[in-house]
Structures are given as structure tokens and as C-alpha cells.
PDB file of C-alpha atoms in Angstrom:
ATOM      1  CA  UNK V   1       0.279  13.548 -13.672  1.00 88.00           C
ATOM      2  CA  UNK V   2       1.863  11.047 -11.279  1.00 97.00           C
ATOM      3  CA  UNK V   3       4.637   8.515 -11.809  1.00 98.00           C
ATOM      4  CA  UNK V   4       5.150   6.810 -15.162  1.00 98.00           C
ATOM      5  CA  UNK V   5       7.653   4.366 -16.646  1.00 98.00           C
ATOM      6  CA  UNK V   6       8.850   4.183 -20.240  1.00 97.00           C
ATOM      7  CA  UNK V   7      11.475   2.157 -22.114  1.00 96.00           C
ATOM      8  CA  UNK V   8      12.940   4.475 -24.753  1.00 94.00           C
ATOM      9  CA  UNK V   9      15.619   1.986 -25.737  1.00 94.00           C
ATOM     10  CA  UNK V  10      16.768  -1.508 -24.981  1.00 96.00           C
ATOM     11  CA  UNK V  11      18.000  -2.055 -21.446  1.00 98.00           C
ATOM     12  CA  UNK V  12      16.881   1.363 -20.128  1.00 98.00           C
ATOM     13  CA  UNK V  13      13.779   2.223 -18.114  1.00 98.00           C
ATOM     14  CA  UNK V  14      12.908   5.868 -17.471  1.00 98.00           C
ATOM     15  CA  UNK V  15      10.824   6.570 -14.366  1.00 98.00           C
ATOM     16  CA  UNK V  16       9.334  10.061 -14.601  1.00 98.00           C
ATOM     17  CA  UNK V  17       7.762  12.032 -11.763  1.00 98.00           C
ATOM     18  CA  UNK V  18       5.130  14.626 -12.659  1.00 98.00           C
ATOM     19  CA  UNK V  19       3.319  16.410  -9.826  1.00 97.00           C
ATOM     20  CA  UNK V  20       2.676  20.016 -10.932  1.00 96.00           C
ATOM     21  CA  UNK V  21       3.422  22.719 -10.200  1.00 95.00           C
ATOM     22  CA  UNK V  22       6.716  22.000  -8.386  1.00 96.00           C
ATOM     23  CA  UNK V  23       6.894  18.218  -7.924  1.00 97.00           C
ATOM     24  CA  UNK V  24       6.151  18.366  -4.202  1.00 96.00           C
ATOM     25  CA  UNK V  25       4.992  14.795  -3.749  1.00 97.00           C
ATOM     26  CA  UNK V  26       1.934  13.790  -1.736  1.00 95.00           C
ATOM     27  CA  UNK V  27       2.174  10.722   0.475  1.00 96.00           C
ATOM     28  CA  UNK V  28       0.868   8.341  -2.193  1.00 96.00           C
ATOM     29  CA  UNK V  29       3.287   9.828  -4.718  1.00 97.00           C
ATOM     30  CA  UNK V  30       6.282   8.636  -2.702  1.00 98.00           C
ATOM     31  CA  UNK V  31       4.873   5.118  -2.527  1.00 98.00           C
ATOM     32  CA  UNK V  32       4.107   5.142  -6.256  1.00 98.00           C
ATOM     33  CA  UNK V  33       7.643   6.264  -7.009  1.00 98.00           C
ATOM     34  CA  UNK V  34       9.090   3.502  -4.831  1.00 98.00           C
ATOM     35  CA  UNK V  35       6.950   0.884  -6.564  1.00 98.00           C
ATOM     36  CA  UNK V  36       7.917   2.119 -10.041  1.00 98.00           C
ATOM     37  CA  UNK V  37      11.661   2.099  -9.321  1.00 98.00           C
ATOM     38  CA  UNK V  38      11.528  -1.346  -7.726  1.00 98.00           C
ATOM     39  CA  UNK V  39       9.515  -2.755 -10.634  1.00 98.00           C
ATOM     40  CA  UNK V  40      11.902  -1.300 -13.196  1.00 98.00           C
ATOM     41  CA  UNK V  41      14.925  -2.722 -11.402  1.00 98.00           C
ATOM     42  CA  UNK V  42      13.290  -6.146 -11.115  1.00 98.00           C
ATOM     43  CA  UNK V  43      12.647  -6.346 -14.870  1.00 98.00           C
ATOM     44  CA  UNK V  44      15.291  -8.726 -16.256  1.00 97.00           C
ATOM     45  CA  UNK V  45      15.355  -6.779 -19.525  1.00 97.00           C
ATOM     46  CA  UNK V  46      16.363  -3.553 -17.718  1.00 98.00           C
ATOM     47  CA  UNK V  47      20.025  -2.890 -16.931  1.00 98.00           C
ATOM     48  CA  UNK V  48      19.808   0.785 -15.920  1.00 98.00           C
ATOM     49  CA  UNK V  49      17.077   3.098 -14.636  1.00 98.00           C
ATOM     50  CA  UNK V  50      16.911   6.824 -15.321  1.00 98.00           C
ATOM     51  CA  UNK V  51      15.029   8.798 -12.662  1.00 98.00           C
ATOM     52  CA  UNK V  52      13.641  11.975 -14.219  1.00 98.00           C
ATOM     53  CA  UNK V  53      10.988  14.608 -13.573  1.00 98.00           C
ATOM     54  CA  UNK V  54       8.703  16.712 -15.724  1.00 97.00           C
ATOM     55  CA  UNK V  55       8.347  20.445 -15.249  1.00 96.00           C
ATOM     56  CA  UNK V  56      10.631  23.225 -14.123  1.00 95.00           C
ATOM     57  CA  UNK V  57      12.162  21.421 -11.150  1.00 98.00           C
ATOM     58  CA  UNK V  58      13.215  17.889 -10.275  1.00 98.00           C
ATOM     59  CA  UNK V  59      11.717  17.684  -6.794  1.00 98.00           C
ATOM     60  CA  UNK V  60      10.524  20.067  -4.074  1.00 96.00           C
ATOM     61  CA  UNK V  61      10.191  17.463  -1.333  1.00 95.00           C
ATOM     62  CA  UNK V  62       6.967  16.566   0.454  1.00 92.00           C
ATOM     63  CA  UNK V  63       3.643  18.302  -0.057  1.00 90.00           C
ATOM     64  CA  UNK V  64       3.612  20.681   2.925  1.00 83.00           C
ATOM     65  CA  UNK V  65       0.035  21.753   2.192  1.00 85.00           C
ATOM     66  CA  UNK V  66      -1.123  18.148   2.486  1.00 87.00           C
ATOM     67  CA  UNK V  67       0.327  18.065   6.000  1.00 79.00           C
ATOM     68  CA  UNK V  68      -1.265  21.372   6.927  1.00 79.00           C
ATOM     69  CA  UNK V  69      -4.751  20.303   5.866  1.00 85.00           C
ATOM     70  CA  UNK V  70      -4.588  16.783   7.340  1.00 83.00           C
ATOM     71  CA  UNK V  71      -5.509  16.577  11.047  1.00 81.00           C
ATOM     72  CA  UNK V  72      -3.401  14.525  13.410  1.00 79.00           C
ATOM     73  CA  UNK V  73      -0.168  12.837  12.422  1.00 82.00           C
ATOM     74  CA  UNK V  74      -1.383  10.653   9.548  1.00 87.00           C
ATOM     75  CA  UNK V  75       0.172  12.801   6.810  1.00 87.00           C
ATOM     76  CA  UNK V  76       3.456  13.104   8.701  1.00 86.00           C
ATOM     77  CA  UNK V  77       3.673   9.360   9.276  1.00 90.00           C
ATOM     78  CA  UNK V  78       2.735   8.715   5.673  1.00 92.00           C
ATOM     79  CA  UNK V  79       5.342  11.116   4.345  1.00 91.00           C
ATOM     80  CA  UNK V  80       8.020   9.664   6.636  1.00 93.00           C
ATOM     81  CA  UNK V  81       7.301   6.123   5.526  1.00 95.00           C
ATOM     82  CA  UNK V  82       6.776   7.083   1.900  1.00 97.00           C
ATOM     83  CA  UNK V  83      10.072   8.958   1.681  1.00 97.00           C
ATOM     84  CA  UNK V  84      11.854   6.097   3.407  1.00 97.00           C
ATOM     85  CA  UNK V  85      10.439   3.637   0.859  1.00 98.00           C
ATOM     86  CA  UNK V  86      11.260   5.846  -2.138  1.00 98.00           C
ATOM     87  CA  UNK V  87      14.829   6.561  -1.030  1.00 98.00           C
ATOM     88  CA  UNK V  88      15.389   2.883  -0.238  1.00 98.00           C
ATOM     89  CA  UNK V  89      13.934   1.838  -3.594  1.00 98.00           C
ATOM     90  CA  UNK V  90      16.521   3.949  -5.417  1.00 98.00           C
ATOM     91  CA  UNK V  91      19.359   2.656  -3.264  1.00 98.00           C
ATOM     92  CA  UNK V  92      18.245  -0.984  -3.401  1.00 98.00           C
ATOM     93  CA  UNK V  93      17.263  -0.935  -7.079  1.00 98.00           C
ATOM     94  CA  UNK V  94      18.782  -4.059  -8.604  1.00 98.00           C
ATOM     95  CA  UNK V  95      20.428  -2.021 -11.369  1.00 98.00           C
ATOM     96  CA  UNK V  96      22.190   1.357 -11.328  1.00 98.00           C
ATOM     97  CA  UNK V  97      20.000   4.468 -11.159  1.00 98.00           C
ATOM     98  CA  UNK V  98      20.961   7.651 -13.011  1.00 98.00           C
ATOM     99  CA  UNK V  99      19.197  10.782 -11.738  1.00 98.00           C
ATOM    100  CA  UNK V 100      18.486  13.479 -14.336  1.00 98.00           C
ATOM    101  CA  UNK V 101      18.088  16.718 -12.378  1.00 98.00           C
ATOM    102  CA  UNK V 102      16.829  20.072 -13.607  1.00 98.00           C
ATOM    103  CA  UNK V 103      15.921  23.257 -11.747  1.00 98.00           C
ATOM    104  CA  UNK V 104      15.466  22.738  -8.025  1.00 98.00           C
ATOM    105  CA  UNK V 105      16.271  19.574  -6.100  1.00 98.00           C
ATOM    106  CA  UNK V 106      15.161  20.134  -2.517  1.00 98.00           C
ATOM    107  CA  UNK V 107      14.267  18.138   0.576  1.00 96.00           C
ATOM    108  CA  UNK V 108      13.148  14.709  -0.526  1.00 97.00           C
ATOM    109  CA  UNK V 109      14.825  15.299  -3.858  1.00 98.00           C
ATOM    110  CA  UNK V 110      18.166  15.158  -2.047  1.00 98.00           C
ATOM    111  CA  UNK V 111      17.163  11.797  -0.607  1.00 98.00           C
ATOM    112  CA  UNK V 112      16.538  10.482  -4.111  1.00 98.00           C
ATOM    113  CA  UNK V 113      19.674  11.771  -5.818  1.00 98.00           C
ATOM    114  CA  UNK V 114      21.875  11.065  -2.803  1.00 98.00           C
ATOM    115  CA  UNK V 115      20.923   7.407  -3.114  1.00 98.00           C
ATOM    116  CA  UNK V 116      21.268   7.326  -6.900  1.00 98.00           C
ATOM    117  CA  UNK V 117      24.332   5.765  -8.506  1.00 98.00           C
ATOM    118  CA  UNK V 118      25.054   8.741 -10.759  1.00 98.00           C
ATOM    119  CA  UNK V 119      23.700  12.248 -11.306  1.00 98.00           C
ATOM    120  CA  UNK V 120      23.454  14.245 -14.513  1.00 98.00           C
ATOM    121  CA  UNK V 121      22.249  17.816 -13.999  1.00 98.00           C
ATOM    122  CA  UNK V 122      21.224  20.818 -16.033  1.00 98.00           C
ATOM    123  CA  UNK V 123      23.273  23.974 -15.626  1.00 98.00           C
ATOM    124  CA  UNK V 124      20.384  25.659 -13.791  1.00 98.00           C
ATOM    125  CA  UNK V 125      20.055  22.918 -11.180  1.00 98.00           C
ATOM    126  CA  UNK V 126      20.420  23.712  -7.475  1.00 98.00           C
ATOM    127  CA  UNK V 127      20.471  21.307  -4.537  1.00 98.00           C
ATOM    128  CA  UNK V 128      19.603  21.881  -0.896  1.00 98.00           C
ATOM    129  CA  UNK V 129      17.793  20.953   2.293  1.00 97.00           C
ATOM    130  CA  UNK V 130      15.405  23.704   3.470  1.00 94.00           C
ATOM    131  CA  UNK V 131      14.130  21.355   6.178  1.00 92.00           C
ATOM    132  CA  UNK V 132      14.751  23.711   9.104  1.00 93.00           C
ATOM    133  CA  UNK V 133      12.631  26.345   7.350  1.00 91.00           C
ATOM    134  CA  UNK V 134       9.809  23.820   6.895  1.00 86.00           C
ATOM    135  CA  UNK V 135       9.592  22.380  10.369  1.00 85.00           C
ATOM    136  CA  UNK V 136      11.320  19.136   9.475  1.00 86.00           C
ATOM    137  CA  UNK V 137      14.593  17.262   9.757  1.00 91.00           C
ATOM    138  CA  UNK V 138      16.138  14.547   7.635  1.00 92.00           C
ATOM    139  CA  UNK V 139      18.098  13.671   4.484  1.00 97.00           C
ATOM    140  CA  UNK V 140      21.382  14.916   5.923  1.00 97.00           C
ATOM    141  CA  UNK V 141      22.359  11.286   5.395  1.00 98.00           C
ATOM    142  CA  UNK V 142      21.963  11.800   1.663  1.00 98.00           C
ATOM    143  CA  UNK V 143      23.401  15.315   1.448  1.00 98.00           C
ATOM    144  CA  UNK V 144      26.534  13.914   3.108  1.00 98.00           C
ATOM    145  CA  UNK V 145      26.918  11.649   0.068  1.00 98.00           C
ATOM    146  CA  UNK V 146      27.123  14.721  -2.173  1.00 98.00           C
ATOM    147  CA  UNK V 147      29.354  17.163  -0.277  1.00 98.00           C
ATOM    148  CA  UNK V 148      32.082  17.057   2.405  1.00 97.00           C
ATOM    149  CA  UNK V 149      30.972  16.739   6.034  1.00 97.00           C
ATOM    150  CA  UNK V 150      31.474  20.319   7.208  1.00 98.00           C
ATOM    151  CA  UNK V 151      29.891  21.795   4.101  1.00 98.00           C
ATOM    152  CA  UNK V 152      26.920  19.466   4.626  1.00 98.00           C
ATOM    153  CA  UNK V 153      26.488  20.818   8.140  1.00 98.00           C
ATOM    154  CA  UNK V 154      26.697  24.457   7.041  1.00 98.00           C
ATOM    155  CA  UNK V 155      24.211  23.877   4.224  1.00 98.00           C
ATOM    156  CA  UNK V 156      21.853  22.023   6.556  1.00 97.00           C
ATOM    157  CA  UNK V 157      21.915  24.646   9.312  1.00 97.00           C
ATOM    158  CA  UNK V 158      21.474  27.581   6.903  1.00 97.00           C
ATOM    159  CA  UNK V 159      19.111  25.962   4.361  1.00 96.00           C
ATOM    160  CA  UNK V 160      21.375  27.247   1.606  1.00 97.00           C
ATOM    161  CA  UNK V 161      21.718  25.530  -1.763  1.00 98.00           C
ATOM    162  CA  UNK V 162      24.640  24.538  -3.978  1.00 98.00           C
ATOM    163  CA  UNK V 163      24.763  24.527  -7.762  1.00 98.00           C
ATOM    164  CA  UNK V 164      25.202  21.570 -10.065  1.00 98.00           C
ATOM    165  CA  UNK V 165      28.592  22.905 -11.099  1.00 98.00           C
ATOM    166  CA  UNK V 166      29.737  23.007  -7.469  1.00 98.00           C
ATOM    167  CA  UNK V 167      28.674  19.394  -7.010  1.00 98.00           C
ATOM    168  CA  UNK V 168      30.502  18.443 -10.188  1.00 98.00           C
ATOM    169  CA  UNK V 169      33.677  19.860  -8.690  1.00 97.00           C
ATOM    170  CA  UNK V 170      33.162  17.584  -5.666  1.00 97.00           C
ATOM    171  CA  UNK V 171      32.722  14.631  -7.993  1.00 97.00           C
ATOM    172  CA  UNK V 172      29.066  14.137  -7.063  1.00 98.00           C
ATOM    173  CA  UNK V 173      27.611  15.106 -10.438  1.00 98.00           C
ATOM    174  CA  UNK V 174      28.759  13.231 -13.529  1.00 98.00           C
ATOM    175  CA  UNK V 175      28.055  16.006 -16.059  1.00 98.00           C
ATOM    176  CA  UNK V 176      26.459  19.458 -16.146  1.00 98.00           C
ATOM    177  CA  UNK V 177      24.733  20.327 -19.415  1.00 98.00           C
ATOM    178  CA  UNK V 178      22.220  22.823 -20.794  1.00 98.00           C
ATOM    179  CA  UNK V 179      18.679  21.848 -19.858  1.00 98.00           C
ATOM    180  CA  UNK V 180      17.747  20.910 -23.414  1.00 97.00           C
ATOM    181  CA  UNK V 181      20.526  18.316 -23.398  1.00 98.00           C
ATOM    182  CA  UNK V 182      19.707  16.818 -19.992  1.00 98.00           C
ATOM    183  CA  UNK V 183      17.570  13.849 -20.999  1.00 97.00           C
ATOM    184  CA  UNK V 184      19.822  12.831 -23.874  1.00 98.00           C
ATOM    185  CA  UNK V 185      22.930  13.061 -21.693  1.00 98.00           C
ATOM    186  CA  UNK V 186      21.344  11.006 -18.905  1.00 98.00           C
ATOM    187  CA  UNK V 187      20.271   8.352 -21.389  1.00 98.00           C
ATOM    188  CA  UNK V 188      23.722   8.370 -22.951  1.00 98.00           C
ATOM    189  CA  UNK V 189      25.259   7.465 -19.582  1.00 98.00           C
ATOM    190  CA  UNK V 190      22.485   4.959 -18.924  1.00 98.00           C
ATOM    191  CA  UNK V 191      23.139   3.417 -22.332  1.00 98.00           C
ATOM    192  CA  UNK V 192      26.804   2.963 -21.549  1.00 98.00           C
ATOM    193  CA  UNK V 193      25.884   1.202 -18.309  1.00 98.00           C
ATOM    194  CA  UNK V 194      23.139  -0.841 -19.977  1.00 98.00           C
ATOM    195  CA  UNK V 195      25.675  -2.151 -22.515  1.00 98.00           C
ATOM    196  CA  UNK V 196      27.169  -4.317 -19.754  1.00 98.00           C
ATOM    197  CA  UNK V 197      26.034  -7.851 -19.014  1.00 97.00           C
ATOM    198  CA  UNK V 198      22.744  -7.750 -17.094  1.00 97.00           C
ATOM    199  CA  UNK V 199      23.718 -10.299 -14.476  1.00 98.00           C
ATOM    200  CA  UNK V 200      27.133  -8.804 -13.916  1.00 98.00           C
ATOM    201  CA  UNK V 201      25.812  -5.254 -13.546  1.00 98.00           C
ATOM    202  CA  UNK V 202      23.400  -6.491 -10.865  1.00 98.00           C
ATOM    203  CA  UNK V 203      26.238  -8.175  -9.014  1.00 98.00           C
ATOM    204  CA  UNK V 204      28.251  -4.956  -9.278  1.00 98.00           C
ATOM    205  CA  UNK V 205      25.402  -2.910  -7.771  1.00 98.00           C
ATOM    206  CA  UNK V 206      25.020  -5.346  -4.876  1.00 98.00           C
ATOM    207  CA  UNK V 207      28.771  -5.413  -4.279  1.00 98.00           C
ATOM    208  CA  UNK V 208      29.122  -1.624  -4.191  1.00 98.00           C
ATOM    209  CA  UNK V 209      26.157  -1.266  -1.831  1.00 98.00           C
ATOM    210  CA  UNK V 210      27.705  -3.933   0.360  1.00 97.00           C
ATOM    211  CA  UNK V 211      30.896  -1.955   0.921  1.00 97.00           C
ATOM    212  CA  UNK V 212      29.124   1.341   1.625  1.00 96.00           C
ATOM    213  CA  UNK V 213      30.546   2.777   4.889  1.00 95.00           C
ATOM    214  CA  UNK V 214      27.139   4.138   5.993  1.00 94.00           C
ATOM    215  CA  UNK V 215      23.880   2.208   6.202  1.00 96.00           C
ATOM    216  CA  UNK V 216      21.706   4.848   4.551  1.00 97.00           C
ATOM    217  CA  UNK V 217      18.434   3.210   5.579  1.00 96.00           C
ATOM    218  CA  UNK V 218      19.294   3.077   9.275  1.00 96.00           C
ATOM    219  CA  UNK V 219      20.917   6.527   9.233  1.00 97.00           C
ATOM    220  CA  UNK V 220      17.893   8.175   7.604  1.00 96.00           C
ATOM    221  CA  UNK V 221      15.480   6.362   9.909  1.00 95.00           C
ATOM    222  CA  UNK V 222      17.421   7.757  12.869  1.00 95.00           C
ATOM    223  CA  UNK V 223      16.995  11.277  11.489  1.00 94.00           C
ATOM    224  CA  UNK V 224      13.271  10.744  11.032  1.00 92.00           C
ATOM    225  CA  UNK V 225      12.889  10.147  14.755  1.00 92.00           C
ATOM    226  CA  UNK V 226      13.880  13.748  15.394  1.00 93.00           C
ATOM    227  CA  UNK V 227      11.379  14.953  12.795  1.00 88.00           C
ATOM    228  CA  UNK V 228       8.608  13.212  14.707  1.00 87.00           C
ATOM    229  CA  UNK V 229       9.895  14.600  18.007  1.00 91.00           C
ATOM    230  CA  UNK V 230       9.747  18.109  16.550  1.00 90.00           C
ATOM    231  CA  UNK V 231       6.139  17.479  15.532  1.00 86.00           C
ATOM    232  CA  UNK V 232       5.073  16.082  18.887  1.00 88.00           C
ATOM    233  CA  UNK V 233       6.581  19.082  20.669  1.00 90.00           C
ATOM    234  CA  UNK V 234       4.719  21.552  18.437  1.00 89.00           C
ATOM    235  CA  UNK V 235       7.885  23.166  17.100  1.00 90.00           C
ATOM    236  CA  UNK V 236       7.337  21.762  13.618  1.00 86.00           C
ATOM    237  CA  UNK V 237       3.818  23.188  13.321  1.00 82.00           C
ATOM    238  CA  UNK V 238       4.994  26.602  14.461  1.00 88.00           C
ATOM    239  CA  UNK V 239       7.699  26.687  11.787  1.00 88.00           C
ATOM    240  CA  UNK V 240       5.578  25.018   9.103  1.00 76.00           C
ATOM    241  CA  UNK V 241       2.797  27.565   9.539  1.00 78.00           C
ATOM    242  CA  UNK V 242       5.219  30.293   8.449  1.00 77.00           C
ATOM    243  CA  UNK V 243       6.109  28.378   5.258  1.00 62.00           C
ATOM    244  CA  UNK V 244       6.028  30.825   2.355  1.00 58.00           C
ATOM    245  CA  UNK V 245       6.603  33.956   4.460  1.00 59.00           C
ATOM    246  CA  UNK V 246       9.904  35.797   4.427  1.00 53.00           C
ATOM    247  CA  UNK V 247      12.508  35.566   7.162  1.00 51.00           C
ATOM    248  CA  UNK V 248      11.587  38.896   8.761  1.00 48.00           C
ATOM    249  CA  UNK V 249       7.986  37.712   9.167  1.00 49.00           C
ATOM    250  CA  UNK V 250       9.173  34.493  10.765  1.00 45.00           C
ATOM    251  CA  UNK V 251      11.426  36.406  13.165  1.00 45.00           C
ATOM    252  CA  UNK V 252       8.572  38.706  14.169  1.00 46.00           C
ATOM    253  CA  UNK V 253       6.276  35.753  14.842  1.00 44.00           C
ATOM    254  CA  UNK V 254       8.945  33.969  16.826  1.00 44.00           C
ATOM    255  CA  UNK V 255       9.588  37.052  18.971  1.00 44.00           C
ATOM    256  CA  UNK V 256       5.834  37.462  19.547  1.00 41.00           C
ATOM    257  CA  UNK V 257       5.558  33.819  20.549  1.00 43.00           C
ATOM    258  CA  UNK V 258       8.469  34.141  22.968  1.00 44.00           C
ATOM    259  CA  UNK V 259       7.052  37.365  24.385  1.00 43.00           C
ATOM    260  CA  UNK V 260       3.673  35.744  25.005  1.00 44.00           C
ATOM    261  CA  UNK V 261       5.353  32.801  26.670  1.00 40.00           C
ATOM    262  CA  UNK V 262       7.320  35.116  28.966  1.00 43.00           C
ATOM    263  CA  UNK V 263       4.189  37.087  29.850  1.00 42.00           C
ATOM    264  CA  UNK V 264       2.315  33.924  30.735  1.00 42.00           C
ATOM    265  CA  UNK V 265       5.188  32.758  32.911  1.00 38.00           C
ATOM    266  CA  UNK V 266       5.397  36.076  34.743  1.00 40.00           C
ATOM    267  CA  UNK V 267       1.652  36.064  35.445  1.00 38.00           C
ATOM    268  CA  UNK V 268       1.857  32.687  37.221  1.00 39.00           C
ATOM    269  CA  UNK V 269       2.551  32.421  40.951  1.00 38.00           C
ATOM    270  CA  UNK V 270       5.861  31.265  42.369  1.00 34.00           C
ATOM    271  CA  UNK V 271       4.840  27.613  42.259  1.00 33.00           C
ATOM    272  CA  UNK V 272       5.604  27.246  38.547  1.00 33.00           C
ATOM    273  CA  UNK V 273       8.982  28.920  38.990  1.00 29.00           C
ATOM    274  CA  UNK V 274       9.876  26.532  41.767  1.00 31.00           C
ATOM    275  CA  UNK V 275       8.853  23.572  39.660  1.00 32.00           C
ATOM    276  CA  UNK V 276      11.042  24.800  36.817  1.00 32.00           C
ATOM    277  CA  UNK V 277      13.983  25.206  39.156  1.00 30.00           C
ATOM    278  CA  UNK V 278      13.542  21.683  40.493  1.00 33.00           C
ATOM    279  CA  UNK V 279      13.367  20.239  37.013  1.00 31.00           C
TER     280      UNK V 279
END
């Protein structure tokens, strides 16, 4: 369990994430992933990195339960910084990164694959940002690298997912294959990249990053500010506490919360109403 690195063939490093049961990474897991990707890219013998995951899904984002059981904001701050480091490590990796995606790719998983240089996916793979259902914001920066702008917004606001085949039609996914062929297909692409001159492929990666129209680090950091604002205001906790319940349950709790708020307001004297009007 954790993050491991292997070199199945010359010029290729495979970084594998394994956090059962769904690859929802704890804070330290994000930092470990960042360190592994950076180390692989810095190895002069490596010319391409494959980012893979064990289990039924590629990535389910941050470990929500870790946040719920950790008092204060330490887990939130750790997850924010850890995700930032992991996403940046993929983007800044000295050599191209090929993401091999199976099953679900959600939340932080979008940050990883959105910053990858190429994506190979199994035919059962789905991609999405359920952040609004989990009391968070972020990674729209990376989803926007996979789908057109207006589709990104609709997916973000609804927490819906798209399939690997849909992303292939947008040109975001290189190939869609049966799950049993995923690793071989990802390594096949990585092998084609790794056949290039090591120095030249590093220059190519730096050049392509240099002409990127969006600074993904700054853009994502901007988004994270709103995540922290949602937490400070208490909105995030209210939504996060309903994580795992169905939509009808969440609606009932929201209506109850609003009803209680209205009752409390009505029971106050006119002073509070005047203050609200002045504000």
C-alpha cells in the first residue's frame, strides 16, 4: 500500500498509487506521490513516466474521512498543499507523463490527469469533479484541459462525469482500451516516447510547458482560496457531513437547516433585522 516506483523497461518509470479501497489519498499520500514523480523525472535514465494506480479505480480524490476525524484545519491545509504539490509534480516532471486510468477518476484524480502529457484509459473509465457534493472547490483548472469551457462548467456545477470515450472524441484521451490491455497500451505509448533522445525530450517538455496559455499552478492556487473560504464559513462542513447520503437526504437536511435559521431570526428582536438592513 502507498506509492511505489518500478522500471519495467529501459527509459520508463512506472509510479503506482495503491491506497485501498478506492485510492482516496491521505495528506501524506499526496506528498509521497509528488516526491515519486519528481524523483522519476529527475533520473537521467528515465525518458517517460507512467502514472498508474492499483485497484478498481484510478483516484477518488482526497480522503474525506481523514478531514472529518481531524480537528481544526490541519487536514484541509495538508490536503490543499499536498494536492498542489502532486499536481505540480506531474506538470513539472522533467519528462512526459502518461496517465493510465481505469474505473473512476474523480476530484484530485482530475488534477493529476489534467496535468499529464497524455492519457490512456480503460473502456470503463469515468472522469468528473464531485467537489460541490463534498464541500470543496478546485481542479476546474485541470478539467478545462480535458473538455471545452462550457462543458467544463456544466460538469462542475452538476458533479456529473464523462466517459473515457467521450474524452477521446475531444482529443483528451489518446486511446481507450479494455481494462486488461490498459497497462500494456500505456507502456507502449511510453516506450515510443522513451525511444527519443533523453536530452531532447526534456527540452521538448520544457518548451511545451512554456507556451501553455494558462499557468496551471497559479490558476489552481486561486481556486484553492475559495475552498478555504468555504471551510471557514462552515459551508464545507455542512456539505461534507452529508457525504455518502443520497440527494434527497441532503435536500431534507438543507431545508431543516434553513428552517432553523429562519426560526432563530424570527425569534430575535428588531435590532438584528435593523442591523441586517444596514449591512
